[in-house]
Structures are given as C-alpha cells and as structure tokens.
Short mmCIF file of C-alpha atoms in Angstrom, two decimals:
data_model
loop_
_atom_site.label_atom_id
_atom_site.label_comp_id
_atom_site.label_asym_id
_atom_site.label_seq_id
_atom_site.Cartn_x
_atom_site.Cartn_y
_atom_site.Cartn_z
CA UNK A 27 0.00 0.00 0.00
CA UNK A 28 1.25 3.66 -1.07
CA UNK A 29 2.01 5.63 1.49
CA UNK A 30 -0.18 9.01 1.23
CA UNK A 31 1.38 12.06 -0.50
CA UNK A 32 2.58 14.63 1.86
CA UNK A 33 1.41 17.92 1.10
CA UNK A 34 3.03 20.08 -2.06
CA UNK A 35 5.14 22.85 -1.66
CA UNK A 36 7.30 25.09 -4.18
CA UNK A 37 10.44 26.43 -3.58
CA UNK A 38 11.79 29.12 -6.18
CA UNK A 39 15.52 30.08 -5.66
CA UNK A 40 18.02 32.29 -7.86
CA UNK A 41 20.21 34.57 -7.86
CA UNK A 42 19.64 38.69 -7.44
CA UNK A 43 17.92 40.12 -11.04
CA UNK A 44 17.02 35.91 -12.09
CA UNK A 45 13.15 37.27 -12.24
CA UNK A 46 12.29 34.92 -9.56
CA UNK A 47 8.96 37.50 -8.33
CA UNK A 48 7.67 37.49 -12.06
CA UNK A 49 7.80 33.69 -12.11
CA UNK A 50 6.16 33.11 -8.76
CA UNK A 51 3.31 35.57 -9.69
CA UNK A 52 2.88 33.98 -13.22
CA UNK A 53 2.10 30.95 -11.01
CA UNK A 54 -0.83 32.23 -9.11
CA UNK A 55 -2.42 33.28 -12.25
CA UNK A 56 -2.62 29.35 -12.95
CA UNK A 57 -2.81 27.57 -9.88
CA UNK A 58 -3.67 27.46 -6.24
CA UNK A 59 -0.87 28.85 -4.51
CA UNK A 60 -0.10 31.42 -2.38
CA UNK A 61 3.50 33.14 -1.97
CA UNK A 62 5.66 33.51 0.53
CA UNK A 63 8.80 35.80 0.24
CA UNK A 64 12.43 34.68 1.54
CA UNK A 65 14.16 37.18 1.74
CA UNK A 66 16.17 38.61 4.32
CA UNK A 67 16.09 42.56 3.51
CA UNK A 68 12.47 42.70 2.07
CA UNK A 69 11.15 41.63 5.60
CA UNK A 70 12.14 46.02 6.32
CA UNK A 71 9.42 48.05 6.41
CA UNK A 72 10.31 51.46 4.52
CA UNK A 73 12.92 49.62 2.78
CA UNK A 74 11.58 49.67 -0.97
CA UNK A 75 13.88 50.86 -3.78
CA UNK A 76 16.86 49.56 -2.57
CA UNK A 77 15.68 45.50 -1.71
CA UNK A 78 13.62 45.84 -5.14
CA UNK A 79 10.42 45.12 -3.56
CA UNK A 80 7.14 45.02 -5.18
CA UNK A 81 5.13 48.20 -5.22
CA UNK A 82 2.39 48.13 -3.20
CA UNK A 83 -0.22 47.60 -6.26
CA UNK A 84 1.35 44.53 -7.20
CA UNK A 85 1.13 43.04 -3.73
CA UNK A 86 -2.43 43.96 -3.75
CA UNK A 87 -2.67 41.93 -6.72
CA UNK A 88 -0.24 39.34 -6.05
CA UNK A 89 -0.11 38.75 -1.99
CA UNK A 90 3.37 38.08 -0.62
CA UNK A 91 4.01 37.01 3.15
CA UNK A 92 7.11 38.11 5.14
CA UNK A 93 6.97 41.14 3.67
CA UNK A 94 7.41 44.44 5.43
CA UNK A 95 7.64 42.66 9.07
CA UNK A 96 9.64 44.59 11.62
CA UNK A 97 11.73 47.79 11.33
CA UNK A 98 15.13 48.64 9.98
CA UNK A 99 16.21 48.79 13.85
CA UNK A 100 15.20 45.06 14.13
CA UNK A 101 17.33 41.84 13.04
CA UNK A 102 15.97 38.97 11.89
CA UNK A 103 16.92 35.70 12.29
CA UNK A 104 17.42 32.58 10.33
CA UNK A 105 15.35 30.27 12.94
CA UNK A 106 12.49 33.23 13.22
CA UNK A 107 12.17 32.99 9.59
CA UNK A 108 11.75 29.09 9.90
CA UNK A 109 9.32 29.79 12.39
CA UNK A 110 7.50 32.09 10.76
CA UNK A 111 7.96 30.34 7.29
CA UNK A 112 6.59 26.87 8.70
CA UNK A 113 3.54 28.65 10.01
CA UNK A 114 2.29 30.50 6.77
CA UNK A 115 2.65 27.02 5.11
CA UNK A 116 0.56 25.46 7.50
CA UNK A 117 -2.12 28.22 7.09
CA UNK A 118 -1.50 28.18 3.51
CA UNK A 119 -2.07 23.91 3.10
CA UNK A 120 -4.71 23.81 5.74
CA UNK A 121 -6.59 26.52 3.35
CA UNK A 122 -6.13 24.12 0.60
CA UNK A 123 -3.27 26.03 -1.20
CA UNK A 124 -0.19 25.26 -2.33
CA UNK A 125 3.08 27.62 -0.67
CA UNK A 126 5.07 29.07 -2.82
CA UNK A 127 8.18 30.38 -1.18
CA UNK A 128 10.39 32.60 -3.23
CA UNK A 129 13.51 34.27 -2.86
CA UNK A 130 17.13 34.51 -2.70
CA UNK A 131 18.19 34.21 0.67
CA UNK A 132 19.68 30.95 0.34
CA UNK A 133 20.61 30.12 4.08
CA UNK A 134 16.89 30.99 5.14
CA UNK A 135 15.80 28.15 2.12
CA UNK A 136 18.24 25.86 3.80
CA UNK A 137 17.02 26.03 7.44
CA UNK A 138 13.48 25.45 5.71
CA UNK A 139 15.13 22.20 4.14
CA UNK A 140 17.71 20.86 6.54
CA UNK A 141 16.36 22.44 9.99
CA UNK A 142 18.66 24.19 12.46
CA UNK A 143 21.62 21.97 13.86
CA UNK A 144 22.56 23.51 17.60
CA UNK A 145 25.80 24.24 17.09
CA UNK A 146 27.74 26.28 19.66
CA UNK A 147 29.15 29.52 18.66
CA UNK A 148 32.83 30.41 17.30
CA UNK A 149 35.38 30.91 20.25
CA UNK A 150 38.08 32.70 19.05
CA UNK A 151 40.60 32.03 21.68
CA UNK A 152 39.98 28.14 20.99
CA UNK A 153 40.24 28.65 17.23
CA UNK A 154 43.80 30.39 17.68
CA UNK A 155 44.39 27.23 19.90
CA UNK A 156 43.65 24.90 17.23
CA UNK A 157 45.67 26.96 14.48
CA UNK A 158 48.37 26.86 16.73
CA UNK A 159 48.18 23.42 16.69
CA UNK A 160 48.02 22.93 12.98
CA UNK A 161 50.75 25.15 12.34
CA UNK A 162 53.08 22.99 14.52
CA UNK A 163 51.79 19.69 14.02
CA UNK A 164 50.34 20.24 10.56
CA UNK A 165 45.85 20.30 9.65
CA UNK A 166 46.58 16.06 9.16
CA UNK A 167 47.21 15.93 12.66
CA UNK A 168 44.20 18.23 13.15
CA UNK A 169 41.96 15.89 11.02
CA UNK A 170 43.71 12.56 12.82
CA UNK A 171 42.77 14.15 16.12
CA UNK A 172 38.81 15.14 15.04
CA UNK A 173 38.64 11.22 13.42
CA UNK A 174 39.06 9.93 17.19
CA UNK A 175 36.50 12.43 18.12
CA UNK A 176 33.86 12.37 15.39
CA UNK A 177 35.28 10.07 13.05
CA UNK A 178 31.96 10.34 10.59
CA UNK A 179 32.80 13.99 10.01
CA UNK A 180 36.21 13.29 9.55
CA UNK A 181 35.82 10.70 6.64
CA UNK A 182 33.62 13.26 4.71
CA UNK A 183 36.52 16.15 5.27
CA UNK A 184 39.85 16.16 3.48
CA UNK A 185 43.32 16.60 5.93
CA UNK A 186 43.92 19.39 3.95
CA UNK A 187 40.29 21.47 4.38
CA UNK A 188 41.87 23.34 7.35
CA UNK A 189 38.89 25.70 7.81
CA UNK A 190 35.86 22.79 7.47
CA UNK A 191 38.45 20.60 10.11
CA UNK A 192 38.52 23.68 12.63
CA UNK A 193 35.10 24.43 12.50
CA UNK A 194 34.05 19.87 13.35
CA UNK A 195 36.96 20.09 16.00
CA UNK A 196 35.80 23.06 17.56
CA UNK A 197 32.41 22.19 17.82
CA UNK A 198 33.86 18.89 19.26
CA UNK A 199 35.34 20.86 21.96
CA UNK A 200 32.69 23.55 23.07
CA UNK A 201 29.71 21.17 22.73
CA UNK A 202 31.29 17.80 24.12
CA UNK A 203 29.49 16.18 21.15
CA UNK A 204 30.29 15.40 17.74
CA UNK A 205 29.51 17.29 14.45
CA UNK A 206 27.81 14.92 13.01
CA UNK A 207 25.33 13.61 15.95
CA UNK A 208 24.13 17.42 16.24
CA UNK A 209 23.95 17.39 12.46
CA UNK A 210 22.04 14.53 12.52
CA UNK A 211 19.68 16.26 14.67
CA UNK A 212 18.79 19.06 12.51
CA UNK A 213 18.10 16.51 9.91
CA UNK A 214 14.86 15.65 12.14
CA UNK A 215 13.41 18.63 11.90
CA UNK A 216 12.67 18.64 8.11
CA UNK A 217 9.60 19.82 7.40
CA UNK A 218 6.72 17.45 6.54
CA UNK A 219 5.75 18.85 2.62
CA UNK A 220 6.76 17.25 -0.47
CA UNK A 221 9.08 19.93 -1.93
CA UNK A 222 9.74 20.68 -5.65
CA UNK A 223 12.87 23.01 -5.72
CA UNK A 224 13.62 25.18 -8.99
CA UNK A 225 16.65 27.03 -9.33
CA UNK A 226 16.69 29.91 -11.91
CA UNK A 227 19.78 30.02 -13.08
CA UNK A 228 21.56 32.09 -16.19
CA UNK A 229 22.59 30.37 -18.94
CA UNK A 230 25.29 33.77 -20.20
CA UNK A 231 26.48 35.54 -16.73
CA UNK A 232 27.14 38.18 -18.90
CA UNK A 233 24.08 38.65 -19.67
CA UNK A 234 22.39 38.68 -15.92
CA UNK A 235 25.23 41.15 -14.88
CA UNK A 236 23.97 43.61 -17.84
CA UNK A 237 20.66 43.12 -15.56
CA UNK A 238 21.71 43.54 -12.41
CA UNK A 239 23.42 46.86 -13.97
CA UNK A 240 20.22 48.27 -15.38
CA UNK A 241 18.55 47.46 -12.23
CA UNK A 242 21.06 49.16 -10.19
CA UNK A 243 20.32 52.27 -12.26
CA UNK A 244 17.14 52.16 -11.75
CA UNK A 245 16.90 52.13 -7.86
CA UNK A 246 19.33 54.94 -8.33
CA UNK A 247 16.66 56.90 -10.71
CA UNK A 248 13.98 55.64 -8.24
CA UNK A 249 15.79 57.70 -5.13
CA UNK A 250 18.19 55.05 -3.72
CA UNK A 251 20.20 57.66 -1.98
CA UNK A 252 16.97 59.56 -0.59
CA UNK A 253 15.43 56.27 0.58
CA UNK A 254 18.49 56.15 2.54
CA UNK A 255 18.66 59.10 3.95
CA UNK A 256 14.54 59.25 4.98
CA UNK A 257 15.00 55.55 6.99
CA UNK A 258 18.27 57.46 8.77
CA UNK A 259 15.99 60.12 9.77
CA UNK A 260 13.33 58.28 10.82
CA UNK A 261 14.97 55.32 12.85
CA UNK A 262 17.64 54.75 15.20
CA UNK A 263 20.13 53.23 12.75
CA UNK A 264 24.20 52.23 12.12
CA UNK A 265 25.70 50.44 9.91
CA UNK A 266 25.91 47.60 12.45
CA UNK A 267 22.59 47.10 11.48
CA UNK A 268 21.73 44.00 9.11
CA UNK A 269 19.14 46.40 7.34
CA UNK A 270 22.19 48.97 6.72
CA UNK A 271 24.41 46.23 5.36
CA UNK A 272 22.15 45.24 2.50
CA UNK A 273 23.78 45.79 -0.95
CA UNK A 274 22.74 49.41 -2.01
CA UNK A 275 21.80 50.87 1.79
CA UNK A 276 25.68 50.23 2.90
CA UNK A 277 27.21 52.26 -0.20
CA UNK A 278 24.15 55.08 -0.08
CA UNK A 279 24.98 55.48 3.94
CA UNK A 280 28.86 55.57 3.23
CA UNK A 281 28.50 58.52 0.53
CA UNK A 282 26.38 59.91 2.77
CA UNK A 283 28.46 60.04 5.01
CA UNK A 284 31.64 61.07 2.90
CA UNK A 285 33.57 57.74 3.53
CA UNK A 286 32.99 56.88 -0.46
CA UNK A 287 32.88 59.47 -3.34
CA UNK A 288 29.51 59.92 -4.62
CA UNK A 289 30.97 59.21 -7.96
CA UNK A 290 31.72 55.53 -7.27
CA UNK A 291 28.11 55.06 -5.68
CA UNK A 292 27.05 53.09 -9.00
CA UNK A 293 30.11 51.21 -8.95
CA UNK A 294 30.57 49.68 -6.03
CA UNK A 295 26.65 48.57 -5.58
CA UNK A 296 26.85 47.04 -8.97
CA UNK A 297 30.04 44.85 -7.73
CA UNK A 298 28.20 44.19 -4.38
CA UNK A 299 25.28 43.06 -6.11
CA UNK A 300 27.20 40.93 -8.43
CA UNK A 301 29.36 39.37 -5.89
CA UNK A 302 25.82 38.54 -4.38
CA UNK A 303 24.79 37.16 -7.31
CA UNK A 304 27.61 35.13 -7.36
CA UNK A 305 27.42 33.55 -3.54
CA UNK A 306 23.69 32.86 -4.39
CA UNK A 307 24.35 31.03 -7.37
CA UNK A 308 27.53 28.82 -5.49
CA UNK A 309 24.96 28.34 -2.75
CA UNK A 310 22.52 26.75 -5.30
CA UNK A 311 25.01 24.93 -6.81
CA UNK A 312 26.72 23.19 -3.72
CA UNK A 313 23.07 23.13 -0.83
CA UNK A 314 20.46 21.97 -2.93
CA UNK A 315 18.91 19.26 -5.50
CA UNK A 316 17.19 21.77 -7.43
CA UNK A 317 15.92 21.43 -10.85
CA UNK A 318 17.54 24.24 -13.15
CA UNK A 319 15.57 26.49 -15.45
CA UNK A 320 17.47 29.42 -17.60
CA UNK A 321 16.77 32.71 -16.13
CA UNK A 322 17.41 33.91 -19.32
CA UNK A 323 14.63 31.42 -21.72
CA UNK A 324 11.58 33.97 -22.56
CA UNK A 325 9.61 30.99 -21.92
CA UNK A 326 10.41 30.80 -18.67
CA UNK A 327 7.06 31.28 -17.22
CA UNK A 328 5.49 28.96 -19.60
CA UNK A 329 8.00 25.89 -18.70
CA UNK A 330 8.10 26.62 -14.90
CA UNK A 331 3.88 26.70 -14.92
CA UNK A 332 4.52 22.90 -16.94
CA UNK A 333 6.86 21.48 -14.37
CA UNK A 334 4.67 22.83 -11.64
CA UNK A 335 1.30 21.46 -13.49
CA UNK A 336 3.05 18.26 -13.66
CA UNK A 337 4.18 18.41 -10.17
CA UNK A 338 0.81 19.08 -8.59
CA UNK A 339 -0.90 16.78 -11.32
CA UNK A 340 -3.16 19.28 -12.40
#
C-alpha cells in the first residue's frame, strides 16, 4: 500500500535580477498557490527601492508574506524565519493552497530544508588554539585528532580542508558532542511537505550582470540615496545594522556620510550586487537538489507553470 502524499510545496531560488517575483506571480495566475517571500532585507518596512520590492499595487494583486515585518532597527533571524515560514505554510495547506516560497536568501531556504543543527558559537581564543596546533603539528594531525573524536565527520573532510576541520573540532570541543550527531539532529526537523525546488539560473552571466546593472540604475533613478537618507531620519540606525548592510543601503549610507565618493556610488553597488549574485548562485550549486531552469529562456514562465502542473498533477 502507497504511502499518502505529503502535502506540495514550491520552492523558487536564484540569484539577485534571475526574475524569480515574475515567475512566482505567473504561477498564481494558474494555480492554487499562495507566496511567501524569503528574503532577508524585504522583511524592512520602509525599505523599498533599494531590496527591489514590489510596489504596493502589485502586492495587492499578487499577496506576498514576510513582507514588510519589523523595522530597519530590528534583526531577523534565520530560525524566526523558519518559524514564521513553517507557520504560513501550514495556514496556507490547511486553506487548501499550495506555498510558494520565493527568494534569494539561500541560508533561510536551507534552514526550511535541513532544519537548524545547535551548534555552539565560534570561540576565538579556541580557534587560535587549534591553528596553533596545525601550524606545529600540521591540519593532518588536526583531522587525525577530530577522526578519534567524530570520526563520521572526519571521513567526509579532506586533511587538507583546514577551515571545514577547525570548524568539526571546535564544535567537538565547546559542545562535548560530535559534528555529526548534532547534524544529525537538525536533519529531524525537516519539514513534513513534499518539496519541488527550482533554481533559476543564467545560462550567459554576462548577460544577468547587464541586468543587475540596469537594475542598479534604476533604484538609483527611483531615489536610492533619498530612501536612505529618509529611513536614517526616521529610525535609530548604524551600519551595524543588518538592514544597513544590504547591498545598495551600505554604499548610499557611506557617501552619505563622505567615507565613499559619490561618484563611485554606482560602482561599487553594482560589484556588491554581483558578488551577491555570485554567492547565491555557489549556494545553489553546492546546498540543494534543485531542478535548473534558464533565467534567461523567454519561456520561462510557460515551462516553470509545466513542471509545476506536472508536479501538482493538475
């Protein structure tokens, strides 16, 4: 006897300027999904231009939840968006919907996925100890030493990954337990949905650069640099502040504040925002079994709606 089917969700991933939004609202023309935004600067309220959120017509049109959450003097953290995540897809599936969670933050996707592993915090004082160690002894000796002590994490890691090898020994250390059995943990905590991942990806980089370029210029036309300065005059802010170190706010605030020429405002968020690009596509290349699509194919909409037809059996 089949086991039943556990509920459907949709995950879709990509990198900054991929046109995941436009392919997760295409969707709800079609089926009966609802979205759900991951993505850690869009949860700002007052943060518009610069986190290229949807203007507030289209979310009338095309609902998006964690959206416009808590305030620019707020952080918010990868297990509160798991929290909050899991709970909009409950209300979501026990409305007979299907969640659609879209996005770019690719850690927040990955707690979805994998759950939370425990794991204590860096200690810098035993992390000089250990390279210490390793720079008298040499990172084999590190990675003979964490094989007596987790040896399952030490067959996965090579003698020669010296930061992977201080990270599992250190943990080792602070925690009394291994790596792996906290690991193993997290792995417990996976949500209960049948997932189907899609990763928008570009087939030319070139090309998605020359987008994230015009896009650039047009939170720049759009008043980038005034957004800026309104949410410094309206909240209690630094650029300690995980709102102020979004790509775009962090080079607005440092003109502003004459530690970068105004002149090189366009060039350095362009290179943030590609060097984003970049992390987001490594992430989806090394974290997750998606399915690619092009980012790029001007069918996209058309052969994402078929996969997710297919998926749903409708």
């Amino acid at each position: 006897m089949n086991s039943p089917r556990l509920p459907p969700a949709i995950l879709i991933m990509g990198p900054t300027a991929s046109g995941k939004t436009a392919a997760a609202m295409a969707l709800t023309e079609r089926f009966p999904v609802e979205l759900i935004s991951v993505d850690s600067a869009q949860v700002f309220r007052d943060m518009d231009v610069g986190t290229a959120k949807p203007d507030k017509a289209t979310l009338a049109r095309y609902p998006h939840r964690l959206i416009d959450i808590i305030s620019p003097e707020e952080s918010y953290s990868t297990a509160r968006f798991r929290q909050d995540a899991l709970a909009a897809m409950a209300e979501i599936t026990a409305a007979g919907k299907v969640p659609v969670l879209v996005g770019g933050t690719m850690l927040y996707f990955r707690s979805l996925l994998q759950g939370l592993a425990e794991l204590p915090q860096a200690d810098a004082a035993l992390r000089a100890g250990i390279d210490a160690e390793a720079a008298k002894h040499g990172w084999p000796a590190i990675h003979a030493k964490l094989a007596v002590l987790d040896p399952s994490t030490a067959g996965r890691l090579h003698p020669g990954d010296s930061q992977r090898l201080q990270r599992a020994l250190e943990v080792c250390l602070l925690s009394g337990r291994p790596m792996s059995e906290l690991l193993a943990e997290s792995e417990q905590q996976k949500p209960p949905y049948d997932f189907l991942q899609i990763a928008l990806l570009p087939s030319e980089r070139a090309v998605l650069h020359k987008r994230i370029e015009r896009r650039f210029d047009e939170m720049l036309l759009a008043g980038l640099d005034e957004e800026v300065h309104q949410l410094r005059q309206k909240y209690q802010l630094s650029l300690e502040l995980p709102s102020m170190r979004c790509v775009g706010y962090r080079q607005a605030w440092e003109v502003q504040d004459g530690l970068l020429p105004a002149r090189e405002l366009r060039e350095r968020g362009i290179f943030a925002t590609r060097q984003l690009a970049k992390r987001q596509i490594t992430w989806l290349g090394n974290s997750f079994a998606a399915e690619g699509f092009d980012c790029l194919d001007p069918a996209l909409s058309e052969r994402i709606a078929a996969r997710v037809g297919a998926f749903l059996r409708l």
